[in-house]
mmCIF file of C-alpha atoms in Angstrom:
data_model
loop_
_atom_site.group_PDB
_atom_site.id
_atom_site.type_symbol
_atom_site.label_atom_id
_atom_site.label_comp_id
_atom_site.label_asym_id
_atom_site.label_seq_id
_atom_site.Cartn_x
_atom_site.Cartn_y
_atom_site.Cartn_z
ATOM 1 C CA MET A 1 73.172 217.381 74.242
ATOM 2 C CA SER A 2 71.879 220.870 73.583
ATOM 3 C CA GLN A 3 69.505 222.629 75.876
ATOM 4 C CA VAL A 4 66.407 224.119 74.378
ATOM 5 C CA THR A 5 64.540 226.619 76.480
ATOM 6 C CA SER A 6 60.865 225.847 76.682
ATOM 7 C CA GLY A 7 58.138 228.442 75.899
ATOM 8 C CA PRO A 8 57.563 229.830 79.426
ATOM 9 C CA ARG A 9 61.280 229.922 80.212
ATOM 10 C CA ARG A 10 62.052 231.637 76.887
ATOM 11 C CA ARG A 11 59.441 234.332 77.621
ATOM 12 C CA LEU A 12 60.833 234.821 81.139
ATOM 13 C CA ALA A 13 64.360 235.193 79.765
ATOM 14 C CA ALA A 14 63.182 237.683 77.117
ATOM 15 C CA THR A 15 61.244 239.694 79.722
ATOM 16 C CA ALA A 16 64.260 239.799 82.039
ATOM 17 C CA SER A 17 66.470 240.910 79.155
ATOM 18 C CA LEU A 18 64.008 243.659 78.187
ATOM 19 C CA ALA A 19 63.713 244.842 81.809
ATOM 20 C CA THR A 20 67.500 245.058 82.089
ATOM 21 C CA ALA A 21 67.708 247.118 78.893
ATOM 22 C CA CYS A 22 64.959 249.469 80.105
ATOM 23 C CA LEU A 23 66.647 249.995 83.459
ATOM 24 C CA ALA A 24 69.955 250.753 81.728
ATOM 25 C CA ALA A 25 68.253 253.310 79.473
ATOM 26 C CA VAL A 26 66.501 255.007 82.396
ATOM 27 C CA GLY A 27 69.751 255.061 84.332
ATOM 28 C CA SER A 28 71.600 256.775 81.494
ATOM 29 C CA LEU A 29 68.820 259.348 81.073
ATOM 30 C CA SER A 30 68.745 260.174 84.763
ATOM 31 C CA ALA A 31 72.410 261.182 84.547
ATOM 32 C CA ALA A 32 71.705 263.695 81.763
ATOM 33 C CA PRO A 33 70.416 266.553 83.973
ATOM 34 C CA THR A 34 73.494 266.318 86.176
ATOM 35 C CA ALA A 35 75.742 266.491 83.129
ATOM 36 C CA ALA A 36 73.772 269.414 81.689
ATOM 37 C CA TYR A 37 74.373 271.528 84.784
ATOM 38 C CA ALA A 38 77.923 270.379 85.463
ATOM 39 C CA GLY A 39 79.531 273.103 83.340
ATOM 40 C CA SER A 40 78.875 276.808 83.180
ATOM 41 C CA ALA A 41 78.419 276.848 79.386
ATOM 42 C CA PRO A 42 75.049 276.218 77.728
ATOM 43 C CA THR A 43 74.461 272.589 76.759
ATOM 44 C CA ALA A 44 73.422 271.665 73.238
ATOM 45 C CA VAL A 45 70.712 269.011 73.146
ATOM 46 C CA GLY A 46 69.001 268.219 69.875
ATOM 47 C CA GLY A 47 70.309 271.458 68.387
ATOM 48 C CA ALA A 48 68.810 273.730 71.078
ATOM 49 C CA ARG A 49 71.104 275.587 73.405
ATOM 50 C CA PHE A 50 69.584 275.732 76.872
ATOM 51 C CA MET A 51 69.887 278.888 78.918
ATOM 52 C CA PRO A 52 68.444 280.119 82.217
ATOM 53 C CA PRO A 53 64.933 281.585 82.026
ATOM 54 C CA PRO A 54 64.654 285.188 80.833
ATOM 55 C CA ALA A 55 64.419 287.948 83.375
ATOM 56 C CA ARG A 56 60.964 289.165 84.321
ATOM 57 C CA ASP A 57 59.721 292.175 82.310
ATOM 58 C CA GLU A 58 59.666 294.361 85.405
ATOM 59 C CA ASP A 59 63.320 293.476 86.136
ATOM 60 C CA ARG A 60 64.579 294.158 82.630
ATOM 61 C CA ALA A 61 62.807 297.428 81.761
ATOM 62 C CA GLY A 62 65.204 299.477 79.653
ATOM 63 C CA THR A 63 67.883 296.757 79.562
ATOM 64 C CA ASP A 64 66.959 295.206 76.204
ATOM 65 C CA ARG A 65 69.311 297.047 73.859
ATOM 66 C CA LEU A 66 70.529 295.697 70.548
ATOM 67 C CA THR A 67 72.787 297.030 67.812
ATOM 68 C CA VAL A 68 71.960 295.654 64.360
ATOM 69 C CA THR A 69 74.509 295.993 61.546
ATOM 70 C CA VAL A 70 73.341 294.938 58.074
ATOM 71 C CA ARG A 71 75.623 294.640 55.022
ATOM 72 C CA GLY A 72 74.969 293.505 51.453
ATOM 73 C CA ALA A 73 71.179 293.797 51.656
ATOM 74 C CA GLY A 74 71.134 296.774 49.300
ATOM 75 C CA GLY A 75 69.402 300.107 49.307
ATOM 76 C CA ASP A 76 68.340 301.642 52.577
ATOM 77 C CA ALA A 77 68.519 298.294 54.387
ATOM 78 C CA ASP A 78 72.297 298.489 54.887
ATOM 79 C CA GLY A 79 73.531 300.293 57.966
ATOM 80 C CA THR A 80 73.801 300.160 61.723
ATOM 81 C CA TYR A 81 70.740 300.645 63.894
ATOM 82 C CA GLU A 82 70.225 300.898 67.626
ATOM 83 C CA LEU A 83 67.158 299.252 69.153
ATOM 84 C CA ARG A 84 65.718 299.585 72.650
ATOM 85 C CA CYS A 85 62.788 297.496 73.839
ATOM 86 C CA HIS A 86 60.625 297.881 76.959
ATOM 87 C CA PRO A 87 60.020 300.749 76.083
ATOM 88 C CA ASP A 88 60.586 300.579 72.305
ATOM 89 C CA GLY A 89 62.867 303.134 70.660
ATOM 90 C CA GLY A 90 66.196 303.802 69.005
ATOM 91 C CA THR A 91 67.326 304.478 65.442
ATOM 92 C CA HIS A 92 65.904 301.243 63.999
ATOM 93 C CA PRO A 93 63.360 302.017 61.230
ATOM 94 C CA ASP A 94 60.643 299.939 62.983
ATOM 95 C CA PRO A 95 61.460 299.647 66.701
ATOM 96 C CA GLN A 96 58.058 298.284 67.723
ATOM 97 C CA GLY A 97 58.037 295.624 64.989
ATOM 98 C CA ALA A 98 61.682 294.715 65.655
ATOM 99 C CA CYS A 99 61.030 294.260 69.388
ATOM 100 C CA LEU A 100 57.976 292.121 68.613
ATOM 101 C CA ALA A 101 60.066 289.963 66.228
ATOM 102 C CA VAL A 102 62.625 289.272 68.953
ATOM 103 C CA GLU A 103 59.874 288.631 71.530
ATOM 104 C CA ARG A 104 58.232 286.181 69.105
ATOM 105 C CA ASN A 105 61.522 284.237 68.925
ATOM 106 C CA THR A 106 62.153 284.217 72.671
ATOM 107 C CA ARG A 107 61.414 280.856 74.325
ATOM 108 C CA TRP A 108 62.049 279.881 77.910
ATOM 109 C CA GLY A 109 65.228 277.827 78.178
ATOM 110 C CA VAL A 110 66.345 278.294 74.556
ATOM 111 C CA GLU A 111 68.884 280.849 73.368
ATOM 112 C CA THR A 112 66.924 283.420 71.337
ATOM 113 C CA PHE A 113 69.652 284.089 68.772
ATOM 114 C CA ALA A 114 71.056 280.538 68.515
ATOM 115 C CA PRO A 115 72.616 279.711 65.143
ATOM 116 C CA VAL A 116 71.359 276.926 62.900
ATOM 117 C CA PRO A 117 72.419 273.679 64.634
ATOM 118 C CA GLU A 118 75.419 271.840 63.211
ATOM 119 C CA GLY A 119 74.400 268.937 60.988
ATOM 120 C CA SER A 120 71.015 270.423 60.046
ATOM 121 C CA VAL A 121 69.611 269.259 56.740
ATOM 122 C CA CYS A 122 68.996 272.432 54.720
ATOM 123 C CA THR A 123 67.892 273.176 51.188
ATOM 124 C CA MET A 124 70.696 274.194 48.880
ATOM 125 C CA GLN A 125 69.418 277.615 47.961
ATOM 126 C CA TYR A 126 71.181 280.938 48.137
ATOM 127 C CA GLY A 127 69.397 283.954 49.549
ATOM 128 C CA GLY A 128 71.912 286.583 48.508
ATOM 129 C CA PRO A 129 74.991 288.258 49.985
ATOM 130 C CA ALA A 130 73.245 289.983 52.910
ATOM 131 C CA THR A 131 74.793 289.571 56.355
ATOM 132 C CA ALA A 132 73.835 290.944 59.736
ATOM 133 C CA ARG A 133 75.348 291.083 63.182
ATOM 134 C CA VAL A 134 73.252 291.655 66.291
ATOM 135 C CA THR A 135 74.998 292.582 69.540
ATOM 136 C CA GLY A 136 73.864 293.915 72.884
ATOM 137 C CA THR A 137 71.677 292.584 75.684
ATOM 138 C CA TRP A 138 68.385 290.724 75.497
ATOM 139 C CA ALA A 139 66.452 289.311 78.476
ATOM 140 C CA GLY A 140 69.404 290.102 80.714
ATOM 141 C CA ARG A 141 71.858 288.063 78.603
ATOM 142 C CA PRO A 142 74.594 289.209 76.240
ATOM 143 C CA VAL A 143 73.927 288.846 72.515
ATOM 144 C CA ASP A 144 76.508 288.457 69.744
ATOM 145 C CA ALA A 145 74.839 286.757 66.784
ATOM 146 C CA THR A 146 75.582 286.679 63.074
ATOM 147 C CA PHE A 147 73.102 286.055 60.280
ATOM 148 C CA ASP A 148 73.463 285.287 56.574
ATOM 149 C CA ARG A 149 71.327 283.776 53.814
ATOM 150 C CA GLY A 150 73.661 281.030 52.597
ATOM 151 C CA ASP A 151 71.171 278.118 52.635
ATOM 152 C CA GLY A 152 67.521 277.371 53.327
ATOM 153 C CA CYS A 153 67.962 277.035 57.103
ATOM 154 C CA ARG A 154 69.855 280.304 57.435
ATOM 155 C CA ILE A 155 67.329 282.078 55.181
ATOM 156 C CA ALA A 156 64.493 280.806 57.411
ATOM 157 C CA ARG A 157 66.371 281.942 60.539
ATOM 158 C CA TRP A 158 66.836 285.424 59.008
ATOM 159 C CA ASP A 159 63.169 285.614 57.964
ATOM 160 C CA ARG A 160 62.007 284.721 61.504
ATOM 161 C CA PHE A 161 63.644 287.943 62.739
ATOM 162 C CA VAL A 162 62.021 290.282 60.185
ATOM 163 C CA PRO A 163 61.603 293.283 60.813
ATOM 164 C CA LEU A 164 64.575 293.281 63.214
ATOM 165 C CA LEU A 165 66.454 292.303 60.035
ATOM 166 C CA PRO A 166 65.355 293.690 56.664
ATOM 167 C CA ASP A 167 62.702 291.782 54.712
ATOM 168 C CA LEU A 168 64.529 290.347 51.668
ATOM 169 C CA ARG A 169 61.756 287.956 50.598
ATOM 170 C CA ARG A 170 60.585 290.290 47.839
#
Protein backbone atom coordinates (compact mmCIF):
# COMPACT_ATOMS: atom_id res chain seq x y z
CA MET A 1 0.00 0.00 0.00
CA SER A 2 1.51 3.32 -1.00
CA GLN A 3 1.52 6.31 1.24
CA VAL A 4 0.24 9.54 -0.16
CA THR A 5 1.10 12.67 1.75
CA SER A 6 -1.92 14.82 2.37
CA GLY A 7 -2.04 18.57 1.50
CA PRO A 8 -0.89 20.03 4.85
CA ARG A 9 1.83 17.41 5.28
CA ARG A 10 3.06 17.93 1.70
CA ARG A 11 3.33 21.70 2.30
CA LEU A 12 5.18 21.12 5.58
CA ALA A 13 7.63 18.77 3.86
CA ALA A 14 8.19 21.26 1.02
CA THR A 15 8.73 24.12 3.50
CA ALA A 16 11.22 22.06 5.50
CA SER A 17 13.06 21.14 2.31
CA LEU A 18 13.20 24.79 1.21
CA ALA A 19 14.42 25.91 4.65
CA THR A 20 17.20 23.31 4.57
CA ALA A 21 18.31 24.48 1.12
CA CYS A 22 18.31 28.13 2.25
CA LEU A 23 20.37 27.35 5.34
CA ALA A 24 22.88 25.42 3.23
CA ALA A 25 23.20 28.35 0.82
CA VAL A 26 23.69 30.86 3.63
CA GLY A 27 26.24 28.59 5.25
CA SER A 28 28.28 28.34 2.05
CA LEU A 29 28.16 32.11 1.54
CA SER A 30 29.29 32.83 5.08
CA ALA A 31 32.47 30.85 4.41
CA ALA A 32 33.35 33.01 1.39
CA PRO A 33 34.86 35.97 3.30
CA THR A 34 37.14 33.63 5.24
CA ALA A 35 38.31 32.03 2.01
CA ALA A 36 38.84 35.43 0.37
CA TYR A 37 41.25 36.52 3.09
CA ALA A 38 42.94 33.17 3.60
CA GLY A 39 45.65 33.81 1.00
CA SER A 40 47.83 36.82 0.41
CA ALA A 41 46.95 37.08 -3.30
CA PRO A 42 43.95 39.05 -4.56
CA THR A 43 40.80 36.97 -4.98
CA ALA A 44 38.87 37.00 -8.24
CA VAL A 45 35.12 37.15 -7.74
CA GLY A 46 32.87 37.76 -10.71
CA GLY A 47 35.84 38.99 -12.72
CA ALA A 48 36.88 41.71 -10.24
CA ARG A 49 40.13 41.38 -8.39
CA PHE A 50 39.75 42.67 -4.85
CA MET A 51 42.54 44.67 -3.28
CA PRO A 52 42.96 46.65 -0.06
CA PRO A 53 41.59 50.21 -0.13
CA PRO A 54 43.79 52.85 -1.76
CA ALA A 55 46.01 54.98 0.40
CA ARG A 56 44.68 58.35 1.48
CA ASP A 57 45.67 61.27 -0.80
CA GLU A 58 47.69 62.89 1.97
CA ASP A 59 49.65 59.64 2.49
CA ARG A 60 50.45 59.10 -1.18
CA ALA A 61 51.44 62.61 -2.31
CA GLY A 62 54.21 62.21 -4.88
CA THR A 63 54.07 58.39 -4.84
CA ASP A 64 51.80 57.91 -7.87
CA ARG A 65 54.35 57.40 -10.64
CA LEU A 66 53.69 55.50 -13.84
CA THR A 67 55.75 54.70 -16.92
CA VAL A 68 53.65 54.26 -20.07
CA THR A 69 55.19 52.56 -23.12
CA VAL A 70 53.09 52.60 -26.30
CA ARG A 71 53.95 50.65 -29.47
CA GLY A 72 52.13 50.25 -32.79
CA ALA A 73 49.79 53.22 -32.29
CA GLY A 74 51.52 55.23 -35.01
CA GLY A 75 52.73 58.77 -35.29
CA ASP A 76 53.62 60.68 -32.17
CA ALA A 77 51.63 58.31 -29.96
CA ASP A 78 54.42 55.70 -29.82
CA GLY A 79 57.04 56.13 -27.14
CA THR A 80 57.72 55.94 -23.43
CA TYR A 81 56.32 58.56 -21.08
CA GLU A 82 56.74 59.21 -17.39
CA LEU A 83 53.72 60.35 -15.39
CA ARG A 84 53.53 61.72 -11.85
CA CYS A 85 50.23 62.45 -10.14
CA HIS A 86 49.53 64.38 -6.92
CA PRO A 87 51.03 66.76 -8.11
CA ASP A 88 50.70 66.13 -11.87
CA GLY A 89 53.82 66.18 -14.04
CA GLY A 90 56.30 64.17 -16.05
CA THR A 91 56.99 63.71 -19.76
CA HIS A 92 53.48 62.49 -20.63
CA PRO A 93 51.87 64.80 -23.24
CA ASP A 94 48.81 65.40 -20.99
CA PRO A 95 49.74 64.70 -17.35
CA GLN A 96 46.61 66.27 -15.86
CA GLY A 97 44.26 64.39 -18.20
CA ALA A 98 46.20 61.13 -17.75
CA CYS A 99 46.02 61.40 -13.95
CA LEU A 100 42.29 62.13 -14.16
CA ALA A 101 41.79 59.07 -16.41
CA VAL A 102 43.46 56.80 -13.85
CA GLU A 103 41.54 58.44 -10.98
CA ARG A 104 38.28 57.89 -12.90
CA ASN A 105 39.10 54.16 -13.11
CA THR A 106 40.11 53.78 -9.47
CA ARG A 107 37.46 52.06 -7.32
CA TRP A 108 37.76 51.03 -3.71
CA GLY A 109 38.49 47.31 -3.46
CA VAL A 110 39.02 46.72 -7.19
CA GLU A 111 42.38 46.60 -8.93
CA THR A 112 42.57 49.73 -11.10
CA PHE A 113 44.50 48.13 -13.97
CA ALA A 114 42.87 44.67 -13.87
CA PRO A 115 42.81 42.88 -17.23
CA VAL A 116 39.61 41.82 -18.96
CA PRO A 117 38.28 38.87 -16.91
CA GLU A 118 38.78 35.39 -18.34
CA GLY A 119 35.65 34.08 -20.06
CA SER A 120 34.27 37.54 -20.88
CA VAL A 121 31.96 37.68 -23.87
CA CYS A 122 33.49 40.24 -26.23
CA THR A 123 32.72 41.46 -29.72
CA MET A 124 34.99 40.06 -32.38
CA GLN A 125 36.42 43.31 -33.63
CA TYR A 126 40.03 44.31 -34.05
CA GLY A 127 41.20 47.71 -32.90
CA GLY A 128 44.63 47.65 -34.50
CA PRO A 129 48.15 46.60 -33.54
CA ALA A 130 48.66 49.13 -30.73
CA THR A 131 49.96 47.82 -27.41
CA ALA A 132 50.83 49.55 -24.17
CA ARG A 133 52.50 48.63 -20.92
CA VAL A 134 51.97 50.63 -17.74
CA THR A 135 54.34 50.09 -14.81
CA GLY A 136 55.05 51.91 -11.59
CA THR A 137 53.05 52.67 -8.45
CA TRP A 138 49.45 53.78 -8.10
CA ALA A 139 47.59 54.30 -4.80
CA GLY A 140 50.52 52.76 -2.96
CA ARG A 141 50.40 49.52 -4.99
CA PRO A 142 52.71 48.25 -7.72
CA VAL A 143 51.40 48.38 -11.28
CA ASP A 144 52.44 46.17 -14.20
CA ALA A 145 49.63 46.13 -16.75
CA THR A 146 49.49 45.44 -20.46
CA PHE A 147 46.92 46.74 -22.92
CA ASP A 148 46.03 45.85 -26.51
CA ARG A 149 43.06 46.30 -28.84
CA GLY A 150 42.49 42.69 -29.88
CA ASP A 151 38.71 42.50 -29.24
CA GLY A 152 35.81 44.66 -28.13
CA CYS A 153 36.46 44.22 -24.40
CA ARG A 154 40.14 45.09 -24.67
CA ILE A 155 39.34 48.08 -26.91
CA ALA A 156 36.85 49.33 -24.29
CA ARG A 157 39.43 48.83 -21.52
CA TRP A 158 42.00 50.84 -23.53
CA ASP A 159 39.48 53.61 -24.26
CA ARG A 160 38.61 53.93 -20.55
CA PHE A 161 42.22 54.99 -19.90
CA VAL A 162 42.39 57.70 -22.59
CA PRO A 163 44.35 60.08 -22.33
CA LEU A 164 46.75 57.98 -20.23
CA LEU A 165 46.83 55.86 -23.40
CA PRO A 166 46.54 57.52 -26.82
CA ASP A 167 43.06 58.09 -28.25
CA LEU A 168 42.80 55.69 -31.23
CA ARG A 169 39.03 56.04 -31.72
CA ARG A 170 39.47 58.42 -34.65
